mmCIF file of C-alpha atoms and ligand atoms in Angstrom:
data_model
loop_
_atom_site.group_PDB
_atom_site.id
_atom_site.type_symbol
_atom_site.label_atom_id
_atom_site.label_comp_id
_atom_site.label_asym_id
_atom_site.label_seq_id
_atom_site.Cartn_x
_atom_site.Cartn_y
_atom_site.Cartn_z
ATOM 1 C CA UNK A 1 12.668 8.353 28.732
ATOM 2 C CA UNK A 2 12.997 5.685 26.271
ATOM 3 C CA UNK A 3 9.111 6.056 25.755
ATOM 4 C CA UNK A 4 9.362 9.978 24.986
ATOM 5 C CA UNK A 5 12.476 9.834 22.851
ATOM 6 C CA UNK A 6 10.162 6.862 20.674
ATOM 7 C CA UNK A 7 7.298 9.246 20.267
ATOM 8 C CA UNK A 8 9.677 12.414 19.269
ATOM 9 C CA UNK A 9 10.747 9.749 16.266
ATOM 10 C CA UNK A 10 7.928 8.726 15.624
ATOM 11 C CA UNK A 11 6.283 12.104 14.924
ATOM 12 C CA UNK A 12 9.157 13.646 13.397
ATOM 13 C CA UNK A 13 9.325 10.381 10.815
ATOM 14 C CA UNK A 14 5.487 11.252 10.441
ATOM 15 C CA UNK A 15 6.445 15.354 9.505
ATOM 16 C CA UNK A 16 9.109 14.199 7.674
ATOM 17 C CA UNK A 17 7.045 12.016 5.129
ATOM 18 C CA UNK A 18 4.749 14.290 4.175
ATOM 19 C CA UNK A 19 8.313 16.250 3.201
ATOM 20 C CA UNK A 20 9.090 12.999 1.166
ATOM 21 C CA UNK A 21 5.274 12.968 -0.128
ATOM 22 C CA UNK A 22 5.696 16.583 -1.925
ATOM 23 C CA UNK A 23 8.819 15.922 -2.967
ATOM 24 C CA UNK A 24 8.312 12.561 -4.542
ATOM 25 C CA UNK A 25 5.222 14.336 -5.676
ATOM 26 C CA UNK A 26 6.498 17.063 -7.414
ATOM 27 C CA UNK A 27 10.373 15.376 -8.447
ATOM 28 C CA UNK A 28 9.542 12.120 -9.055
ATOM 29 C CA UNK A 29 6.150 11.218 -9.510
ATOM 30 C CA UNK A 30 5.903 14.361 -12.384
ATOM 31 C CA UNK A 31 9.760 13.771 -13.409
ATOM 32 C CA UNK A 32 10.984 10.222 -14.080
ATOM 33 C CA UNK A 33 8.436 8.092 -13.456
ATOM 34 C CA UNK A 34 5.328 10.368 -14.398
ATOM 35 C CA UNK A 35 4.753 6.665 -16.526
ATOM 36 C CA UNK A 36 3.920 5.759 -13.450
ATOM 37 C CA UNK A 37 1.497 8.823 -11.709
ATOM 38 C CA UNK A 38 0.181 9.185 -15.228
ATOM 39 C CA UNK A 39 -3.152 7.088 -14.592
ATOM 40 C CA UNK A 40 -4.140 8.555 -11.737
ATOM 41 C CA UNK A 41 -4.673 12.679 -13.639
ATOM 42 C CA UNK A 42 -5.806 11.039 -16.673
ATOM 43 C CA UNK A 43 -7.259 7.582 -16.473
ATOM 44 C CA UNK A 44 -6.330 5.032 -19.168
ATOM 45 C CA UNK A 45 -8.165 1.844 -18.448
ATOM 46 C CA UNK A 46 -10.690 0.652 -16.183
ATOM 47 C CA UNK A 47 -8.693 -0.840 -13.054
ATOM 48 C CA UNK A 48 -9.782 -0.170 -9.720
ATOM 49 C CA UNK A 49 -5.923 0.034 -8.990
ATOM 50 C CA UNK A 50 -3.863 2.184 -10.662
ATOM 51 C CA UNK A 51 -0.239 2.018 -11.809
ATOM 52 C CA UNK A 52 -0.011 5.550 -8.968
ATOM 53 C CA UNK A 53 -0.390 3.011 -6.317
ATOM 54 C CA UNK A 54 3.145 1.459 -6.935
ATOM 55 C CA UNK A 55 4.505 4.273 -4.457
ATOM 56 C CA UNK A 56 2.554 3.123 -2.041
ATOM 57 C CA UNK A 57 3.495 -0.428 -2.645
ATOM 58 C CA UNK A 58 7.470 1.342 -2.591
ATOM 59 C CA UNK A 59 6.544 2.908 0.843
ATOM 60 C CA UNK A 60 4.953 0.151 2.472
ATOM 61 C CA UNK A 61 8.325 -1.957 1.018
ATOM 62 C CA UNK A 62 10.804 0.917 2.800
ATOM 63 C CA UNK A 63 8.251 1.060 6.400
ATOM 64 C CA UNK A 64 8.470 -3.028 6.605
ATOM 65 C CA UNK A 65 12.572 -3.183 5.588
ATOM 66 C CA UNK A 66 12.642 -0.387 9.235
ATOM 67 C CA UNK A 67 10.861 -2.828 11.347
ATOM 68 C CA UNK A 68 12.731 -5.609 10.208
ATOM 69 C CA UNK A 69 15.817 -3.703 10.768
ATOM 70 C CA UNK A 70 14.174 -3.418 14.294
ATOM 71 C CA UNK A 71 13.223 -7.070 14.514
ATOM 72 C CA UNK A 72 15.674 -8.151 13.928
ATOM 73 C CA UNK A 73 18.274 -5.561 17.087
ATOM 74 C CA UNK A 74 19.829 -4.438 13.259
ATOM 75 C CA UNK A 75 18.628 -0.482 14.569
ATOM 76 C CA UNK A 76 16.524 -0.334 17.331
ATOM 77 C CA UNK A 77 14.805 3.158 16.442
ATOM 78 C CA UNK A 78 13.282 1.066 13.063
ATOM 79 C CA UNK A 79 10.042 0.699 14.938
ATOM 80 C CA UNK A 80 9.334 4.320 15.395
ATOM 81 C CA UNK A 81 10.391 5.312 12.380
ATOM 82 C CA UNK A 82 8.437 2.300 10.097
ATOM 83 C CA UNK A 83 5.308 2.796 12.305
ATOM 84 C CA UNK A 84 5.931 6.216 11.613
ATOM 85 C CA UNK A 85 5.636 6.040 7.898
ATOM 86 C CA UNK A 86 2.678 3.388 7.915
ATOM 87 C CA UNK A 87 0.726 6.083 10.109
ATOM 88 C CA UNK A 88 1.677 8.598 7.274
ATOM 89 C CA UNK A 89 0.330 6.293 4.312
ATOM 90 C CA UNK A 90 -2.470 4.978 6.218
ATOM 91 C CA UNK A 91 -3.695 8.935 6.470
ATOM 92 C CA UNK A 92 -2.894 9.978 3.437
ATOM 93 C CA UNK A 93 -4.772 6.939 1.563
ATOM 94 C CA UNK A 94 -7.784 7.719 3.777
ATOM 95 C CA UNK A 95 -7.464 11.855 2.943
ATOM 96 C CA UNK A 96 -6.209 11.189 -0.676
ATOM 97 C CA UNK A 97 -7.728 7.830 -1.734
ATOM 98 C CA UNK A 98 -10.755 7.967 -0.050
ATOM 99 C CA UNK A 99 -11.841 11.427 0.829
ATOM 100 C CA UNK A 100 -10.733 12.807 -2.142
ATOM 101 C CA UNK A 101 -11.439 10.549 -4.570
ATOM 102 C CA UNK A 102 -13.450 7.772 -2.982
ATOM 103 C CA UNK A 103 -12.540 5.439 -3.903
ATOM 104 C CA UNK A 104 -14.564 3.941 -1.194
ATOM 105 C CA UNK A 105 -17.621 5.808 -0.472
ATOM 106 C CA UNK A 106 -17.025 6.946 2.817
ATOM 107 C CA UNK A 107 -15.937 9.953 4.654
ATOM 108 C CA UNK A 108 -18.321 11.564 1.701
ATOM 109 C CA UNK A 109 -19.493 14.215 4.328
ATOM 110 C CA UNK A 110 -16.804 14.915 5.693
ATOM 111 C CA UNK A 111 -16.989 19.443 5.585
ATOM 112 C CA UNK A 112 -14.998 21.090 7.981
ATOM 113 C CA UNK A 113 -12.712 23.668 7.533
ATOM 114 C CA UNK A 114 -9.489 21.469 7.387
ATOM 115 C CA UNK A 115 -10.850 18.588 4.658
ATOM 116 C CA UNK A 116 -12.501 21.789 2.326
ATOM 117 C CA UNK A 117 -9.261 23.241 2.484
ATOM 118 C CA UNK A 118 -6.970 19.943 1.794
ATOM 119 C CA UNK A 119 -9.623 18.855 -1.068
ATOM 120 C CA UNK A 120 -9.835 22.486 -2.487
ATOM 121 C CA UNK A 121 -5.398 22.312 -2.906
ATOM 122 C CA UNK A 122 -6.426 18.923 -4.361
ATOM 123 C CA UNK A 123 -8.650 19.881 -6.832
ATOM 124 C CA UNK A 124 -6.315 22.334 -7.769
ATOM 125 C CA UNK A 125 -3.941 19.773 -8.353
ATOM 126 C CA UNK A 126 -6.332 17.415 -10.679
ATOM 127 C CA UNK A 127 -6.620 20.660 -12.785
ATOM 128 C CA UNK A 128 -3.623 20.215 -14.400
ATOM 129 C CA UNK A 129 -3.742 16.911 -16.869
ATOM 130 C CA UNK A 130 -0.121 16.732 -17.831
ATOM 131 C CA UNK A 131 2.742 16.604 -16.449
ATOM 132 C CA UNK A 132 4.664 19.600 -16.148
ATOM 133 C CA UNK A 133 3.244 22.968 -14.996
ATOM 134 C CA UNK A 134 1.554 21.392 -11.687
ATOM 135 C CA UNK A 135 1.036 22.520 -7.875
ATOM 136 C CA UNK A 136 0.031 21.593 -4.641
ATOM 137 C CA UNK A 137 2.126 18.919 -4.250
ATOM 138 C CA UNK A 138 1.399 18.469 -0.459
ATOM 139 C CA UNK A 139 -1.178 16.536 0.583
ATOM 140 C CA UNK A 140 -2.121 16.809 4.906
ATOM 141 C CA UNK A 141 -0.384 20.547 4.967
ATOM 142 C CA UNK A 142 -1.390 22.972 2.217
ATOM 143 C CA UNK A 143 -0.593 26.839 1.464
ATOM 144 C CA UNK A 144 -2.902 29.008 4.460
ATOM 145 C CA UNK A 145 -5.247 30.210 1.409
ATOM 146 C CA UNK A 146 -6.616 27.253 0.576
ATOM 147 C CA UNK A 147 -8.646 27.193 4.070
ATOM 148 C CA UNK A 148 -9.686 30.379 3.474
ATOM 149 C CA UNK A 149 -12.952 31.410 2.954
ATOM 150 C CA UNK A 150 -15.653 28.551 1.650
HETATM 151 ZN ZN1 ZN B 1 0.073 14.491 -9.577
HETATM 152 ZN ZN1 ZN B 2 -4.873 12.805 -6.832
HETATM 153 ZN ZN1 ZN B 3 -0.547 16.570 -12.036
#
């Protein structure tokens, strides 16, 4: 029973993180912290790292904090929540940074309907170079229309 609750919390956290990623992207990254996200839309330097990577660090700190709350017996659900945030961050990195933006030359040939759909949606996001009027802020879950046709 506890295992089931543990798995349920893990899955709920993972799904909730898609919502968090969407909301952070729409209201924070394209909002008051645009200065950190801007170099992801038009790179103004030669470094492999982007100021935008600060958002990964932020969620890594949140994840580690949850893990520590569990480790020191402060909050038992800290473990599934912390691992859920970590798993989402990993999925986001693999899909967004590796598959879509090719920061590592991997997964280039992925061309199933799901991979094509999320890539198409994110390319639409990148059509906008500025802070305002953006669209497609989600990552793993995008509007159905992007999965249709080729
Ligand atoms: Zn953006
Ligand atoms: Zn991007
Ligand atoms: Zn944008």
